[in-house]
């Protein structure tokens, strides 16, 4: 039997330790939680991403009474960016979540579906890593690549091995 250890580094920062670009994305992600349509969960998620060309796109979760018909904040932002600038890679994405008590102390991380979409985005743009910034009031997680969140990811090449 072979055993493999899969690990990655997460930087935990405070707002004053972020670059101005990172802080701007956090602010936009927090702001975009107001565009969330979350009447069932009362859990609003906002995302803001910056493309390599500097353009910024936002997204917010959109729920639906038929639960599978909703969409996460991360994917709304990613798909909007790819439709408008299909040739430009994503540089980084910030994600913030709040409930009826306000923004969460511990950052939330993307669901598995969003992680898979981020993996595909990195692969689509020739393995251009997407920095992920997860906002929490008690600390901000900074992750260098979607591959770090999903190390045993599914990519197209695996279909043809």
Tab-separated table of C-alpha atoms in Angstrom:
chain	number	residue	atom	x	y	z
A	1	UNK	CA	0.000	0.000	0.000
A	2	UNK	CA	1.189	3.475	-0.831
A	3	UNK	CA	0.202	6.459	1.251
A	4	UNK	CA	0.183	10.007	-0.063
A	5	UNK	CA	-0.110	13.197	1.983
A	6	UNK	CA	-1.875	16.077	0.292
A	7	UNK	CA	-1.458	19.483	1.897
A	8	UNK	CA	-1.311	23.154	1.031
A	9	UNK	CA	-0.496	26.467	2.645
A	10	UNK	CA	-3.082	29.047	3.645
A	11	UNK	CA	-1.977	32.515	4.634
A	12	UNK	CA	-4.170	34.083	7.308
A	13	UNK	CA	-4.068	37.860	7.091
A	14	UNK	CA	-5.795	40.923	8.474
A	15	UNK	CA	-7.254	43.637	6.243
A	16	UNK	CA	-4.254	45.925	6.735
A	17	UNK	CA	-1.941	43.180	5.430
A	18	UNK	CA	-3.685	42.940	2.060
A	19	UNK	CA	-2.612	44.741	-1.083
A	20	UNK	CA	-4.863	47.533	-2.310
A	21	UNK	CA	-6.096	45.244	-5.140
A	22	UNK	CA	-6.951	42.473	-2.683
A	23	UNK	CA	-8.694	44.908	-0.335
A	24	UNK	CA	-10.716	46.353	-3.229
A	25	UNK	CA	-11.925	42.868	-4.151
A	26	UNK	CA	-12.871	42.081	-0.553
A	27	UNK	CA	-14.854	45.338	-0.378
A	28	UNK	CA	-16.649	44.513	-3.646
A	29	UNK	CA	-17.387	40.942	-2.510
A	30	UNK	CA	-18.840	42.239	0.749
A	31	UNK	CA	-20.863	44.837	-1.129
A	32	UNK	CA	-22.172	42.281	-3.616
A	33	UNK	CA	-23.732	40.232	-0.795
A	34	UNK	CA	-26.493	42.874	-0.955
A	35	UNK	CA	-27.390	41.556	-4.437
A	36	UNK	CA	-27.867	38.041	-3.061
A	37	UNK	CA	-31.294	36.507	-3.470
A	38	UNK	CA	-31.340	34.114	-0.518
A	39	UNK	CA	-34.867	34.001	0.956
A	40	UNK	CA	-34.603	30.309	1.876
A	41	UNK	CA	-31.227	30.096	3.575
A	42	UNK	CA	-30.828	33.744	4.656
A	43	UNK	CA	-27.170	33.190	3.809
A	44	UNK	CA	-25.835	35.835	1.425
A	45	UNK	CA	-22.599	35.218	-0.466
A	46	UNK	CA	-20.795	37.746	-2.619
A	47	UNK	CA	-17.844	37.278	-4.925
A	48	UNK	CA	-15.637	39.708	-6.801
A	49	UNK	CA	-12.953	38.724	-9.253
A	50	UNK	CA	-10.257	40.585	-11.102
A	51	UNK	CA	-9.135	39.574	-14.558
A	52	UNK	CA	-5.531	39.802	-15.710
A	53	UNK	CA	-6.502	42.953	-17.636
A	54	UNK	CA	-7.725	44.641	-14.419
A	55	UNK	CA	-11.468	44.347	-15.133
A	56	UNK	CA	-13.582	43.426	-12.105
A	57	UNK	CA	-16.753	41.324	-12.070
A	58	UNK	CA	-19.044	40.652	-9.130
A	59	UNK	CA	-21.498	37.879	-8.348
A	60	UNK	CA	-23.984	36.944	-5.638
A	61	UNK	CA	-25.753	33.710	-4.808
A	62	UNK	CA	-29.194	33.320	-6.343
A	63	UNK	CA	-31.547	30.845	-4.694
A	64	UNK	CA	-34.662	29.299	-6.160
A	65	UNK	CA	-37.580	27.369	-4.667
A	66	UNK	CA	-36.413	24.497	-6.879
A	67	UNK	CA	-33.080	24.336	-5.039
A	68	UNK	CA	-30.917	22.874	-7.812
A	69	UNK	CA	-31.876	25.823	-10.017
A	70	UNK	CA	-29.949	28.365	-7.941
A	71	UNK	CA	-26.351	29.389	-8.476
A	72	UNK	CA	-23.421	30.312	-6.248
A	73	UNK	CA	-21.822	33.765	-6.120
A	74	UNK	CA	-18.487	32.494	-7.370
A	75	UNK	CA	-19.933	30.940	-10.509
A	76	UNK	CA	-22.122	33.950	-11.328
A	77	UNK	CA	-18.999	36.145	-11.279
A	78	UNK	CA	-16.801	33.655	-13.149
A	79	UNK	CA	-19.318	32.993	-15.907
A	80	UNK	CA	-20.021	36.713	-16.390
A	81	UNK	CA	-16.290	37.393	-16.714
A	82	UNK	CA	-15.751	34.545	-19.181
A	83	UNK	CA	-18.674	35.619	-21.361
A	84	UNK	CA	-17.436	39.216	-21.527
A	85	UNK	CA	-13.684	38.507	-21.751
A	86	UNK	CA	-13.273	34.879	-22.865
A	87	UNK	CA	-9.600	35.331	-23.733
A	88	UNK	CA	-8.519	36.893	-20.404
A	89	UNK	CA	-7.533	34.754	-17.392
A	90	UNK	CA	-8.811	35.404	-13.894
A	91	UNK	CA	-6.136	36.806	-11.601
A	92	UNK	CA	-7.932	36.497	-8.250
A	93	UNK	CA	-11.337	36.104	-6.633
A	94	UNK	CA	-12.566	37.279	-3.233
A	95	UNK	CA	-15.512	35.672	-1.447
A	96	UNK	CA	-17.501	36.946	1.548
A	97	UNK	CA	-20.513	35.496	3.324
A	98	UNK	CA	-22.963	36.853	5.857
A	99	UNK	CA	-26.029	35.680	7.677
A	100	UNK	CA	-28.635	37.568	9.703
A	101	UNK	CA	-25.952	38.335	12.319
A	102	UNK	CA	-23.559	39.943	9.815
A	103	UNK	CA	-20.342	38.883	8.119
A	104	UNK	CA	-18.936	35.604	9.373
A	105	UNK	CA	-15.930	35.550	11.706
A	106	UNK	CA	-14.413	32.524	9.932
A	107	UNK	CA	-14.132	32.634	6.134
A	108	UNK	CA	-16.379	30.423	4.036
A	109	UNK	CA	-14.819	28.428	1.248
A	110	UNK	CA	-16.253	27.638	-2.175
A	111	UNK	CA	-18.454	24.575	-2.586
A	112	UNK	CA	-17.193	21.609	-4.584
A	113	UNK	CA	-18.969	22.746	-7.750
A	114	UNK	CA	-17.350	26.175	-7.591
A	115	UNK	CA	-13.961	24.621	-6.888
A	116	UNK	CA	-14.336	22.441	-9.981
A	117	UNK	CA	-15.214	25.504	-12.094
A	118	UNK	CA	-12.143	27.328	-10.742
A	119	UNK	CA	-9.953	24.321	-11.590
A	120	UNK	CA	-11.301	24.374	-15.143
A	121	UNK	CA	-10.638	28.130	-15.393
A	122	UNK	CA	-7.017	27.639	-14.302
A	123	UNK	CA	-6.603	24.835	-16.807
A	124	UNK	CA	-8.398	26.729	-19.594
A	125	UNK	CA	-5.898	29.570	-19.358
A	126	UNK	CA	-2.892	27.247	-19.468
A	127	UNK	CA	-2.628	26.661	-15.759
A	128	UNK	CA	-2.815	30.337	-14.840
A	129	UNK	CA	-3.398	30.144	-11.061
A	130	UNK	CA	-6.374	31.950	-9.557
A	131	UNK	CA	-5.620	33.467	-6.145
A	132	UNK	CA	-8.537	32.914	-3.765
A	133	UNK	CA	-9.202	35.381	-0.944
A	134	UNK	CA	-11.752	34.271	1.647
A	135	UNK	CA	-13.060	37.005	3.952
A	136	UNK	CA	-13.775	36.529	7.655
A	137	UNK	CA	-13.997	39.257	10.286
A	138	UNK	CA	-11.374	37.474	12.416
A	139	UNK	CA	-9.013	36.701	9.541
A	140	UNK	CA	-8.729	36.449	5.793
A	141	UNK	CA	-7.517	33.275	4.122
A	142	UNK	CA	-5.344	33.721	1.041
A	143	UNK	CA	-4.859	30.651	-1.135
A	144	UNK	CA	-2.562	30.754	-4.173
A	145	UNK	CA	-4.473	28.443	-6.505
A	146	UNK	CA	-7.761	26.583	-6.887
A	147	UNK	CA	-5.628	23.446	-7.174
A	148	UNK	CA	-4.741	23.956	-3.518
A	149	UNK	CA	-8.419	23.761	-2.550
A	150	UNK	CA	-8.970	20.678	-4.677
A	151	UNK	CA	-5.659	18.839	-5.040
A	152	UNK	CA	-7.120	15.645	-6.518
A	153	UNK	CA	-9.125	17.533	-9.094
A	154	UNK	CA	-10.837	16.269	-12.213
A	155	UNK	CA	-9.484	17.744	-15.442
A	156	UNK	CA	-10.123	16.927	-19.085
A	157	UNK	CA	-6.835	15.052	-19.598
A	158	UNK	CA	-8.041	12.397	-17.160
A	159	UNK	CA	-10.784	11.508	-19.664
A	160	UNK	CA	-8.199	10.328	-22.171
A	161	UNK	CA	-5.563	8.610	-20.030
